[in-house]
Tab-separated table of C-alpha atoms and ligand atoms in Angstrom:
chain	number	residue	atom	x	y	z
T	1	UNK	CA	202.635	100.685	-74.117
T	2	UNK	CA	199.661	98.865	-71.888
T	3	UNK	CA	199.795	102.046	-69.285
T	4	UNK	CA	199.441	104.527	-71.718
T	5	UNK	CA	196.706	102.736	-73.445
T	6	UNK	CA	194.893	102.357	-70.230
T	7	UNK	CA	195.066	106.205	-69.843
T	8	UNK	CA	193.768	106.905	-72.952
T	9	UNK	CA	190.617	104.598	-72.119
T	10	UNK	CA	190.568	106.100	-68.991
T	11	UNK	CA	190.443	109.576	-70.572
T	12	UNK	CA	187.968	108.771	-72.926
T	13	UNK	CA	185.926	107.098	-70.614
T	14	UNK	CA	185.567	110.592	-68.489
T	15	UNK	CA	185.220	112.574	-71.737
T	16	UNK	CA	182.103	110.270	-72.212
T	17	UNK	CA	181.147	111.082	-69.153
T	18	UNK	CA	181.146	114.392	-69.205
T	19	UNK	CA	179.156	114.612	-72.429
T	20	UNK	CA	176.422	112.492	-71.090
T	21	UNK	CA	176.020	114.639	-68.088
T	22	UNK	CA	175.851	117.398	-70.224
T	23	UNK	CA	173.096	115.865	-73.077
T	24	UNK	CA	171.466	114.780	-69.517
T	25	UNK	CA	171.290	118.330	-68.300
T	26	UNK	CA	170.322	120.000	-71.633
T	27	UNK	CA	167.459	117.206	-71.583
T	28	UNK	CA	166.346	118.779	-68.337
T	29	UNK	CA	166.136	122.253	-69.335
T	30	UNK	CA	164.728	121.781	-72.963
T	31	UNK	CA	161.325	121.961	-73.416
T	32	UNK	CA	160.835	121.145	-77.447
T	33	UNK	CA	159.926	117.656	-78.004
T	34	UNK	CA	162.328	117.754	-81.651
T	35	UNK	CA	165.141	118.533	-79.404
T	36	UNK	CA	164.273	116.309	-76.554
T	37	UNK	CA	164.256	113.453	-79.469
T	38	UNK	CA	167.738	114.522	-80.694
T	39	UNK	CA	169.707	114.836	-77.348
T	40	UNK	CA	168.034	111.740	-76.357
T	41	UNK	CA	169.406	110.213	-79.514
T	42	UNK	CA	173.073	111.625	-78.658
T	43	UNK	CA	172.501	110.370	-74.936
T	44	UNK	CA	172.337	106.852	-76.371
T	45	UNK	CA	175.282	106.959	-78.883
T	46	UNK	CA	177.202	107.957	-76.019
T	47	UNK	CA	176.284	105.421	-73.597
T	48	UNK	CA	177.135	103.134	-76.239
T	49	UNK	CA	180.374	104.485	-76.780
T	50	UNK	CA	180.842	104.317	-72.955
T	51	UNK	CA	180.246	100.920	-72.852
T	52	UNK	CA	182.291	100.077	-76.001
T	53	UNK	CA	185.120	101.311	-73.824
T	54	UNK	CA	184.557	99.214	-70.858
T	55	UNK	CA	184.478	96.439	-73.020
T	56	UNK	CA	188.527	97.472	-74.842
T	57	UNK	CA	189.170	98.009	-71.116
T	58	UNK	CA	188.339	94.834	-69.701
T	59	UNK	CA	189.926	93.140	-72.952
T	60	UNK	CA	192.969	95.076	-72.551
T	61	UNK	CA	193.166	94.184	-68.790
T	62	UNK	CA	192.727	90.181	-70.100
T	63	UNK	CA	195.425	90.748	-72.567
T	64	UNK	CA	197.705	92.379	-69.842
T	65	UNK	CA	196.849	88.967	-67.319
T	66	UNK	CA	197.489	86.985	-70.064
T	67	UNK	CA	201.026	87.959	-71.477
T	68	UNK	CA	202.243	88.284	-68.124
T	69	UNK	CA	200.905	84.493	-67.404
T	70	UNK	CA	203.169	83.812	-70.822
T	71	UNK	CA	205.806	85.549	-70.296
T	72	UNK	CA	206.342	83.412	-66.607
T	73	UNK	CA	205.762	80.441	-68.289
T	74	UNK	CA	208.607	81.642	-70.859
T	75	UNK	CA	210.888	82.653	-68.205
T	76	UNK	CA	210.627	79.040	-66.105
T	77	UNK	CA	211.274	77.168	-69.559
T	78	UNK	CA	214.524	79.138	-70.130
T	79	UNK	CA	215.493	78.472	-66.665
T	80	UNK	CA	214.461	74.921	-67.200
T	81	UNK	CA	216.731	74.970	-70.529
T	82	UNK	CA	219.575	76.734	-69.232
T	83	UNK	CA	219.283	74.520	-65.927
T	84	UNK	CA	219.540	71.440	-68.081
T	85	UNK	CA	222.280	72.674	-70.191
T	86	UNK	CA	224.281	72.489	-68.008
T	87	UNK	CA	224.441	68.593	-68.229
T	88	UNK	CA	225.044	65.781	-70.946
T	89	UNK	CA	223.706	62.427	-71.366
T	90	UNK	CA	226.328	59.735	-70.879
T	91	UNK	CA	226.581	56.237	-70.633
T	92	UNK	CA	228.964	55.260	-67.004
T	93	UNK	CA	231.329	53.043	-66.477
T	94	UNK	CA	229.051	50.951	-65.004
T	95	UNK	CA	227.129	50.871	-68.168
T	96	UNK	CA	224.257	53.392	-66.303
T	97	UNK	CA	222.438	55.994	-68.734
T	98	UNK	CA	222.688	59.383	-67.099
T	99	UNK	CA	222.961	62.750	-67.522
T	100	UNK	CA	226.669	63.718	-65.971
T	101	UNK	CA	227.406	67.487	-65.180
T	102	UNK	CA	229.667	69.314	-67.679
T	103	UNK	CA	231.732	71.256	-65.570
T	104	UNK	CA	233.252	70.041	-61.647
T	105	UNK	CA	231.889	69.676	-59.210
T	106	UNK	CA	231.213	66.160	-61.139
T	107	UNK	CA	227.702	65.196	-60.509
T	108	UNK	CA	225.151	63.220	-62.020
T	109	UNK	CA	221.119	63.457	-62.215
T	110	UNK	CA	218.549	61.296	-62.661
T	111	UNK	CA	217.062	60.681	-65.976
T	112	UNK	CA	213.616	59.730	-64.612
T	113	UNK	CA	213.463	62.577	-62.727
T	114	UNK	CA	214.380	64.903	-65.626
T	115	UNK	CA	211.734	63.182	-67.334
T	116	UNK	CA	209.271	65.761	-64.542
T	117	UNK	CA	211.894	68.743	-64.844
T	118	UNK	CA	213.289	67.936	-61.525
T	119	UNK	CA	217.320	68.061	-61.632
T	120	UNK	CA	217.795	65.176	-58.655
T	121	UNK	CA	221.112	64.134	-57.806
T	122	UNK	CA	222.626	60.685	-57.922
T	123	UNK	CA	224.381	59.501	-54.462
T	124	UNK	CA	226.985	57.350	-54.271
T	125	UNK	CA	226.006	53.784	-52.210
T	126	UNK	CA	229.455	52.912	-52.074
T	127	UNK	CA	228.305	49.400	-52.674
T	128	UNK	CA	229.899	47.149	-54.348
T	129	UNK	CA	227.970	46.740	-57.985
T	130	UNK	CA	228.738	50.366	-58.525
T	131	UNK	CA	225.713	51.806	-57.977
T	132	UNK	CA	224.421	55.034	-57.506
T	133	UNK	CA	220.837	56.354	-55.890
T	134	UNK	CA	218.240	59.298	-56.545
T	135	UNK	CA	217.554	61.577	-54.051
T	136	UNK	CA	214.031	61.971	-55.733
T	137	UNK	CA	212.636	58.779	-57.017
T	138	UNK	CA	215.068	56.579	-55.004
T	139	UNK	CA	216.067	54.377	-58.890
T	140	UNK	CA	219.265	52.923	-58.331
T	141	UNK	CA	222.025	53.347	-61.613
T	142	UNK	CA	224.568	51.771	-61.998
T	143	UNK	CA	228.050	54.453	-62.183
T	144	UNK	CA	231.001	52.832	-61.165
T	145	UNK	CA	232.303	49.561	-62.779
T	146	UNK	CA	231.358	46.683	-60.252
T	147	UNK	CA	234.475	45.182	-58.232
T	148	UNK	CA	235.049	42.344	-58.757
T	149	UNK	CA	237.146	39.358	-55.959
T	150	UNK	CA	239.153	37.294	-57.309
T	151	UNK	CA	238.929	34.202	-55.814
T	152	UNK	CA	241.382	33.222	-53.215
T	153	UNK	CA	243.752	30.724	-54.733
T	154	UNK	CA	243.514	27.737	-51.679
T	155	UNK	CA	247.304	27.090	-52.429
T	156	UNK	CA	247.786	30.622	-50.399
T	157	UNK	CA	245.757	30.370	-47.754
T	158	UNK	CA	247.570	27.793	-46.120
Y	1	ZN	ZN1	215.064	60.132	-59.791
């Protein structure tokens, strides 16, 4: 649709063109003062039909910029949305509020850091209150229920 309206403009633009040349030339070559006034009169309407046409031009071109501009920012919030669906909030064992992957590998993601649209992975401390840590914003969470020693009974130890 946009490229053939640019060729139109562009068509009509040179038609314009043409014509004033031509009112331009008969100007020359004219000697009555009644006609002068008339294809002076004609040379004007054109030139501002000429620049009416610049004008659609350089609104179409803005118009072009500006749905292209939307339609990126369309296209990174349904890879955003299709990114995130692809996780679940869930509360851990460890009593942690995350969002968990829905499908294995199993993996969970920070919630701060979805909070900027950044998917960051929890890693597992291996320590012993369960907890996990961001890759992005380095918040610990707590995953994994926290083990727990039972205390050595002293009649055993000896
Ligand atoms: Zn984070």
């Amino acid at each position: 649709m946009a490229m053939t309206d640019l060729v139109m403009i562009k068509t009509a633009i040179e038609g314009l063109k043409l014509t004033s040349d031509a009112f331009r030339y008969l100007r020359k070559v004219s000697t009555e003062s009644e006609v002068i006034d008339k294809i002076n009169s004609a040379v004007k309407q054109v030139n501002d039909a000429q620049e009416a046409f610049f004008n659609i031009r350089e609104t179409l071109f803005t118009l072009q910029e500006e749905n292209h501009a939307l339609k990126q920012s369309l296209a990174d919030v349904e890879k955003w949305e299709s990114m995130l669906a692809a996780y679940e909030v869930v509360v851990t064992e460890g009593e942690g509020l995350v969002f968990k992957s829905k499908e294995s590998p199993l993996r969970y993601a920070c919630p701060s850091c979805i909070q900027i649209k950044s998917i960051q992975f929890l890693q597992d401390k291996k320590s012993p209150d369960g907890s996990f840590v961001c890759d992005g914003c380095k918040n610990s969470y707590y995953i994994n229920p926290k083990k727990t020693y039972r205390p050595l009974n002293p009649k055993t130890i000896f």
